[in-house]
Amino acid sequence: PCLALSILFSFLGFLLPIVAYASSPTSTPVEVHVLDVFIGVLACLAVIFAHEALHALGFLLVGVKPGFHVKRVGLLPVFCVDSSGRAVPPLKFVLVSVLPVATSTPLLVILTFFLPKLVFYTSMACAQSLGGSAGDLMFTFVALKRMRPVVDKGVLIKILAG
């Protein structure tokens, strides 16, 4: 279910800046070159690090020292931030979990509206941001459903008993 949600969110993330571009009164046709694709890939990598930095900020805001790791999910290396083994109350975990998607997605859409020439980059970055947030939102749902302290392990969470 997480992969399907991630694909759906990536698609929506790709469309949101395009809608903002089409709505912008200053939008003009955009040409895409090979260099643009390279810059777009770099923008997606920057989004990954910014996304995890926002999780780290969330942990700091709730009083937990974040841990930074590179882990493997299947064959893929994944950069992630976790709670360094500390339990986080469920409502505070929700803040940590949704902070990246709640800040970066609206920012990218607004940026596209005011700077429509960036639509190629912002649509790639927004797709990356929303697609990467699918797991975060699933973790949020589980934390709210169980309402127990959560230990974030980066690529998975552990819900504590009682």
XYZ file of C-alpha atoms in Angstrom:
162
model
C 0.000 0.000 0.000
C 2.874 2.419 0.692
C 4.277 2.033 -2.842
C 0.863 2.672 -4.423
C 0.337 5.689 -2.169
C 3.821 6.955 -3.012
C 3.144 6.674 -6.755
C -0.212 8.445 -6.378
C 1.340 11.225 -4.279
C 4.221 11.610 -6.757
C 1.717 12.024 -9.576
C -0.264 14.598 -7.568
C 2.959 16.339 -6.579
C 3.944 16.577 -10.227
C 0.548 18.055 -11.155
C 0.254 20.677 -8.392
C 3.006 22.991 -9.699
C 1.670 22.559 -13.257
C -1.748 23.768 -12.088
C -0.053 26.705 -10.344
C 1.892 27.394 -13.555
C -1.285 27.354 -15.638
C -2.973 29.656 -13.112
C -0.126 32.161 -13.049
C -0.842 35.339 -14.986
C 2.802 35.501 -16.124
C 3.246 31.929 -17.408
C 4.895 31.477 -20.813
C 5.923 28.343 -22.739
C 8.835 26.500 -21.115
C 11.612 24.742 -23.043
C 13.345 21.762 -21.419
C 16.984 20.946 -22.242
C 19.361 18.200 -21.091
C 20.890 20.582 -18.539
C 17.385 21.176 -17.143
C 16.955 17.447 -16.540
C 20.314 17.337 -14.721
C 19.339 20.341 -12.581
C 15.937 18.749 -11.950
C 17.600 15.578 -10.648
C 19.815 17.701 -8.389
C 16.685 19.513 -7.170
C 15.131 16.141 -6.286
C 18.242 15.176 -4.318
C 18.121 18.529 -2.529
C 14.462 17.851 -1.680
C 15.436 14.534 -0.056
C 17.953 16.256 2.219
C 15.602 19.174 2.935
C 12.793 16.708 3.731
C 14.934 14.861 6.260
C 16.275 18.156 7.667
C 12.659 19.183 8.343
C 12.113 15.896 10.201
C 15.245 16.689 12.230
C 13.864 20.160 12.986
C 10.603 18.536 14.084
C 12.475 16.222 16.454
C 14.367 19.192 17.903
C 11.090 21.096 18.358
C 9.661 18.215 20.427
C 12.861 17.871 22.471
C 14.399 14.785 20.837
C 17.929 14.670 19.431
C 17.646 13.405 15.835
C 19.887 10.678 14.447
C 21.019 10.765 10.800
C 21.552 7.514 8.901
C 21.900 5.936 5.502
C 19.998 2.642 5.456
C 19.065 0.184 2.747
C 15.541 -0.614 1.661
C 15.964 -3.546 -0.706
C 18.774 -2.463 -3.022
C 18.201 1.257 -2.541
C 20.185 3.412 -0.142
C 17.886 5.654 1.903
C 18.942 8.776 3.826
C 16.798 9.065 6.928
C 16.443 10.766 10.279
C 15.202 8.945 13.367
C 14.507 9.555 17.051
C 17.823 8.027 18.209
C 15.937 5.281 20.050
C 13.869 7.718 22.133
C 10.111 7.369 22.415
C 8.054 10.284 21.121
C 4.469 10.914 22.276
C 2.043 10.255 19.398
C 0.853 13.836 18.848
C 4.424 15.131 18.881
C 5.350 12.366 16.430
C 2.603 13.615 14.107
C 4.278 17.049 14.070
C 7.632 15.466 13.203
C 6.075 13.247 10.557
C 4.000 15.820 8.657
C 6.343 18.826 8.932
C 8.116 18.206 5.578
C 4.980 17.692 3.490
C 3.112 20.511 5.246
C 5.878 23.017 4.500
C 7.686 22.012 1.289
C 4.682 21.180 -0.902
C 2.857 24.520 -0.411
C 6.172 26.366 -0.756
C 6.914 24.699 -4.115
C 3.398 25.406 -5.414
C 3.582 29.064 -4.354
C 7.071 29.364 -5.884
C 5.700 28.033 -9.178
C 2.816 30.491 -9.153
C 5.125 33.478 -8.711
C 8.029 32.132 -10.796
C 6.338 30.020 -13.481
C 9.551 29.508 -15.465
C 10.647 27.132 -12.665
C 7.719 24.760 -13.321
C 9.928 21.941 -14.620
C 12.084 21.939 -11.491
C 9.281 22.541 -9.007
C 7.094 19.805 -10.482
C 9.936 17.281 -10.167
C 10.755 18.455 -6.642
C 7.103 18.463 -5.558
C 6.627 14.942 -6.956
C 9.671 13.836 -4.952
C 8.421 15.597 -1.830
C 4.904 14.167 -1.898
C 6.013 10.715 -3.052
C 8.537 10.560 -0.221
C 5.900 11.626 2.272
C 3.651 8.628 1.661
C 5.458 6.568 4.305
C 5.441 9.492 6.710
C 1.677 9.850 6.343
C 1.156 6.121 6.846
C 3.301 6.295 10.008
C 1.175 9.256 11.131
C -2.023 7.283 10.628
C -0.640 4.358 12.667
C 0.553 6.666 15.465
C -2.851 8.374 15.674
C -4.711 5.078 15.544
C -2.702 3.511 18.359
C -2.134 6.706 20.415
C 0.965 5.235 22.078
C 4.550 6.505 22.177
C 6.494 5.968 18.956
C 10.166 5.135 18.410
C 11.114 6.297 14.916
C 13.721 4.000 13.364
C 14.068 5.935 10.110
C 12.503 3.526 7.634
C 10.031 2.022 10.110
C 8.450 2.869 13.439
C 7.907 0.915 16.632
C 4.747 1.564 18.625
C 5.376 1.030 22.335
C 2.955 -1.030 24.408
C 0.691 0.440 27.057
